[in-house]
Coordinates of C-alpha atoms in Angstrom, one line a residue:
M1 CA 63.2 94.2 136.8
S2 CA 62.7 95.0 132.7
E3 CA 64.8 93.7 129.5
P4 CA 67.7 95.3 128.7
L5 CA 67.8 98.1 125.3
T6 CA 69.3 97.0 123.1
E7 CA 70.9 98.6 120.9
R8 CA 68.2 99.7 118.1
S9 CA 65.9 100.6 120.6
A10 CA 64.4 104.2 120.2
R11 CA 66.1 105.1 123.3
I12 CA 69.6 104.4 122.5
V13 CA 69.1 105.6 118.9
A14 CA 68.6 108.9 120.4
A15 CA 70.9 108.3 122.6
R16 CA 74.1 107.0 120.1
K17 CA 73.3 111.0 117.6
L18 CA 74.8 112.7 121.3
T19 CA 78.3 111.4 119.5
R20 CA 78.4 113.9 117.6
R21 CA 78.3 117.6 118.2
S22 CA 75.6 118.9 115.9
G23 CA 73.4 115.7 117.2
R24 CA 74.2 117.7 121.5
D25 CA 73.8 121.2 119.9
A26 CA 70.5 119.8 118.3
A27 CA 69.2 118.1 121.4
G28 CA 71.3 120.3 124.7
L29 CA 72.1 117.1 126.0
F30 CA 75.6 114.6 126.1
L31 CA 77.3 111.9 127.5
A32 CA 78.9 110.9 130.5
E33 CA 81.0 107.1 130.7
G34 CA 82.3 105.8 133.3
R35 CA 81.6 105.8 136.9
Q36 CA 83.7 108.8 138.1
A37 CA 82.0 111.4 135.1
V38 CA 78.5 109.8 136.6
A39 CA 79.0 109.9 139.9
E40 CA 79.9 113.7 139.7
A41 CA 76.7 114.4 137.1
L42 CA 74.8 112.8 139.5
A43 CA 76.0 115.1 142.7
D44 CA 73.2 117.4 140.8
P45 CA 70.5 114.8 139.5
T46 CA 68.2 117.7 138.2
G47 CA 70.8 118.5 135.4
V48 CA 70.8 113.7 134.3
R49 CA 67.7 113.2 132.2
E50 CA 68.7 108.8 132.8
V51 CA 71.3 107.2 133.5
F52 CA 72.1 103.5 131.1
A53 CA 74.3 100.7 132.6
T54 CA 74.4 97.5 131.9
E55 CA 74.1 94.1 134.4
A56 CA 77.4 94.1 134.7
A57 CA 77.9 97.7 135.9
A58 CA 74.8 98.1 137.6
A59 CA 76.0 95.2 140.1
A60 CA 79.3 96.9 140.4
H61 CA 78.6 100.4 140.6
A62 CA 74.9 100.0 142.8
D63 CA 76.0 102.0 145.7
L64 CA 76.1 104.7 143.2
L65 CA 73.1 103.9 141.0
A66 CA 71.0 102.7 144.1
A67 CA 71.4 106.6 145.4
T68 CA 69.8 108.4 142.6
P69 CA 66.0 109.6 141.6
V70 CA 67.2 109.6 138.7
P71 CA 66.2 106.7 136.0
V72 CA 68.6 104.0 135.6
R73 CA 67.7 101.8 132.3
P74 CA 69.6 98.8 132.4
V75 CA 71.0 97.9 128.6
T76 CA 72.6 95.1 126.3
E77 CA 76.7 95.0 126.3
K78 CA 76.1 95.7 122.7
A79 CA 74.4 99.0 123.8
A80 CA 76.6 99.9 126.2
A81 CA 79.9 99.9 123.3
S82 CA 77.8 101.8 120.5
L83 CA 77.2 104.5 123.1
S84 CA 80.5 104.7 124.1
E85 CA 84.0 105.9 122.1
T86 CA 86.3 104.3 123.7
V87 CA 88.4 100.4 123.6
T88 CA 86.6 98.9 126.8
P89 CA 83.4 100.3 127.2
Q90 CA 82.8 100.8 130.8
G91 CA 79.0 99.9 130.8
L92 CA 77.8 102.8 132.6
V93 CA 76.5 106.2 130.8
A94 CA 74.5 109.3 131.8
V95 CA 72.5 111.2 129.9
C96 CA 72.8 115.0 130.8
A97 CA 72.4 118.1 130.2
L98 CA 74.5 120.9 128.7
R99 CA 76.1 122.3 131.3
D100 CA 76.6 126.0 129.1
V101 CA 76.4 129.5 130.4
P102 CA 76.9 132.9 128.8
A103 CA 79.7 134.7 128.9
D104 CA 77.6 138.1 129.6
A105 CA 77.2 136.8 132.9
L106 CA 81.3 136.4 133.2
V107 CA 81.2 140.0 132.1
T108 CA 79.1 141.1 135.4
A109 CA 80.7 138.7 137.9
P110 CA 84.3 138.4 136.4
P111 CA 85.8 135.3 138.7
R112 CA 89.3 135.4 140.0
L113 CA 90.9 133.2 137.8
A114 CA 89.6 131.6 134.9
V115 CA 90.7 130.8 131.0
A116 CA 89.7 131.8 127.3
L117 CA 90.8 129.2 125.1
A118 CA 91.4 130.1 120.7
E119 CA 91.4 127.9 118.6
L120 CA 92.3 124.9 120.7
A121 CA 92.2 121.5 118.4
D122 CA 92.5 118.7 121.1
P123 CA 89.8 117.1 122.9
G124 CA 92.0 115.4 125.4
N125 CA 93.7 118.8 125.6
A126 CA 90.2 120.2 126.4
G127 CA 89.2 117.9 128.8
T128 CA 93.2 118.3 130.4
V129 CA 92.8 121.7 130.9
L130 CA 89.0 122.2 132.1
R131 CA 90.8 119.6 135.2
T132 CA 93.5 121.5 135.3
A133 CA 91.2 124.7 135.9
D134 CA 89.2 122.7 138.5
A135 CA 91.8 121.9 140.2
C136 CA 93.6 125.6 141.1
G137 CA 90.2 126.7 141.2
A138 CA 89.5 128.5 138.1
G139 CA 85.5 129.1 138.0
A140 CA 85.2 128.8 134.3
V141 CA 86.8 128.1 131.2
V142 CA 85.8 129.9 127.9
F143 CA 85.4 127.7 124.5
G144 CA 86.4 130.4 121.9
A145 CA 84.7 130.3 118.8
G146 CA 86.4 127.0 116.4
S147 CA 88.1 125.4 119.3
A148 CA 87.3 121.9 120.4
D149 CA 83.8 120.6 122.4
P150 CA 84.3 119.8 126.0
Y151 CA 80.9 118.0 125.6
G152 CA 82.1 115.1 123.4
G153 CA 83.6 112.1 124.5
K154 CA 87.4 112.1 124.2
A155 CA 87.0 115.7 126.3
V156 CA 84.0 114.8 129.0
R157 CA 86.6 111.5 129.5
S158 CA 89.4 113.6 130.0
S159 CA 88.2 116.1 132.3
A160 CA 87.9 113.5 135.3
G161 CA 84.4 114.9 136.1
S162 CA 85.6 118.1 136.3
L163 CA 83.3 119.3 133.4
F164 CA 80.5 119.0 136.0
H165 CA 82.3 121.5 138.9
V166 CA 83.5 124.8 136.2
D167 CA 81.2 127.3 134.6
V168 CA 81.8 126.3 131.1
V169 CA 81.0 128.7 127.9
R170 CA 81.0 127.9 123.9
G171 CA 81.4 130.2 120.4
A172 CA 82.4 132.9 122.6
P173 CA 83.4 135.6 119.7
L174 CA 86.7 136.0 121.9
P175 CA 87.2 139.4 120.6
D176 CA 84.0 140.9 121.6
L177 CA 84.0 138.7 125.1
L178 CA 88.3 139.9 126.3
P179 CA 87.9 143.7 126.0
R180 CA 84.9 143.5 127.8
L181 CA 86.5 141.2 130.7
Q182 CA 88.8 143.9 131.0
A183 CA 86.6 146.4 131.5
A184 CA 84.8 144.8 134.1
G185 CA 88.3 144.8 135.5
A186 CA 89.8 141.5 134.2
T187 CA 93.4 141.1 133.7
V188 CA 93.9 138.7 130.4
L189 CA 96.8 137.5 130.2
A190 CA 98.0 135.2 127.3
A191 CA 100.6 133.1 126.9
D192 CA 103.1 133.0 124.8
G193 CA 106.5 131.9 124.3
G194 CA 108.0 134.8 122.9
G195 CA 107.1 136.9 125.2
A196 CA 107.7 139.8 126.8
A197 CA 107.3 139.4 130.7
A198 CA 108.1 136.4 132.5
L199 CA 105.2 134.4 134.2
D200 CA 107.7 134.5 137.8
E201 CA 107.9 138.6 137.0
V202 CA 104.1 139.0 136.3
A203 CA 103.7 136.7 139.8
A204 CA 106.3 139.1 141.8
D205 CA 104.8 142.9 140.5
G206 CA 100.9 141.3 141.3
R207 CA 99.1 141.6 138.3
L208 CA 98.3 137.5 139.0
A209 CA 95.8 139.4 142.4
G210 CA 92.9 138.9 140.1
P211 CA 90.8 138.7 138.2
V212 CA 92.7 136.8 135.8
V213 CA 91.3 135.6 132.6
W214 CA 94.0 133.3 130.9
L215 CA 93.8 133.4 127.4
F216 CA 95.9 130.3 125.0
G217 CA 95.9 129.6 121.8
N218 CA 95.9 126.7 118.9
E219 CA 98.7 124.2 120.3
A220 CA 100.5 124.7 116.8
R221 CA 99.7 127.6 116.2
G222 CA 99.4 129.7 119.6
V223 CA 97.6 132.6 120.7
P224 CA 95.8 134.0 116.9
A225 CA 98.7 137.6 116.6
G226 CA 95.3 139.7 116.6
L227 CA 93.8 138.1 120.2
A228 CA 97.4 138.5 121.7
G229 CA 97.7 141.8 120.9
L230 CA 94.0 142.6 123.3
A231 CA 95.7 141.0 125.7
D232 CA 97.3 143.1 129.1
A233 CA 100.5 141.2 128.7
R234 CA 102.5 138.3 126.3
V235 CA 103.8 135.6 129.0
R236 CA 106.2 133.3 128.3
I237 CA 106.9 130.5 131.1
P238 CA 111.1 130.7 131.4
M239 CA 112.9 127.6 129.9
R240 CA 115.8 126.6 132.8
G241 CA 116.8 123.6 130.6
R242 CA 117.1 122.7 126.5
A243 CA 113.4 122.3 125.6
E244 CA 112.2 124.2 123.5
S245 CA 109.1 124.4 124.8
L246 CA 106.1 123.0 126.5
N247 CA 102.7 121.7 125.5
L248 CA 99.7 123.7 125.7
A249 CA 98.1 121.4 129.0
A250 CA 101.7 121.4 130.9
A251 CA 101.9 125.2 130.0
A252 CA 98.7 125.8 131.1
A253 CA 98.6 123.9 134.3
I254 CA 102.3 125.7 134.9
C255 CA 100.6 129.6 134.5
L256 CA 97.2 128.2 136.6
Y257 CA 99.4 126.8 139.3
T258 CA 101.3 130.5 140.5
T259 CA 98.5 132.1 139.3
Q260 CA 96.5 130.1 142.5
L261 CA 99.3 130.5 144.3
A262 CA 100.0 134.1 144.0
Q263 CA 96.0 134.2 144.7
R264 CA 95.5 132.3 147.9

């Protein structure tokens, strides 16, 4: 067996640059850490360049690593920690190709259910929305210009592998894209706590039949007014109790789950 790579090894130094968005964009690569993310990545090994594993991780995940054609490179614990953004590194990291698809692909064939995110700030929410979209059968998640990077470490972890199941569009100019999706037959619905239409009413009147694009905004400011004005409807989630509002991830889960029920 070859000597483990250290934190000073050229491959580790290059991989460490992928912890920054500028490094990911320049290389066209990102890091996926942990058993779940690496297993989902290796389901399509053509998108994985290499896997780094500590001795302990290689032993713990021998079944996963023995079955892959992707090079598995031994690394020291310190090298693995230098690639991790967590307090307790898992010692298993895959270097993967970015999975972006062009926005035009959605216009050509709008998925039955998609999500558009306007100025989403929290990478944890980015990953959670990806995971929820996957669970509800969405075909794509569009990250509008200025939104968090879905390939950052926190977003990848929060997606729990769903990043590898859903088409990702990044940096999309939503003011241009949303009208094009509408022209292609999609209904755009903006999640808005003060919206005129209630979610249950929209479900009952058939507007969730699809294709549907749900538009969610910034955690603090919501959907920008200009974008909300482009939507076919501004939709609120009826609040039966005394809570003032829902956080973005919870609202997305309710809207997407209600839509997949309507489309079943």
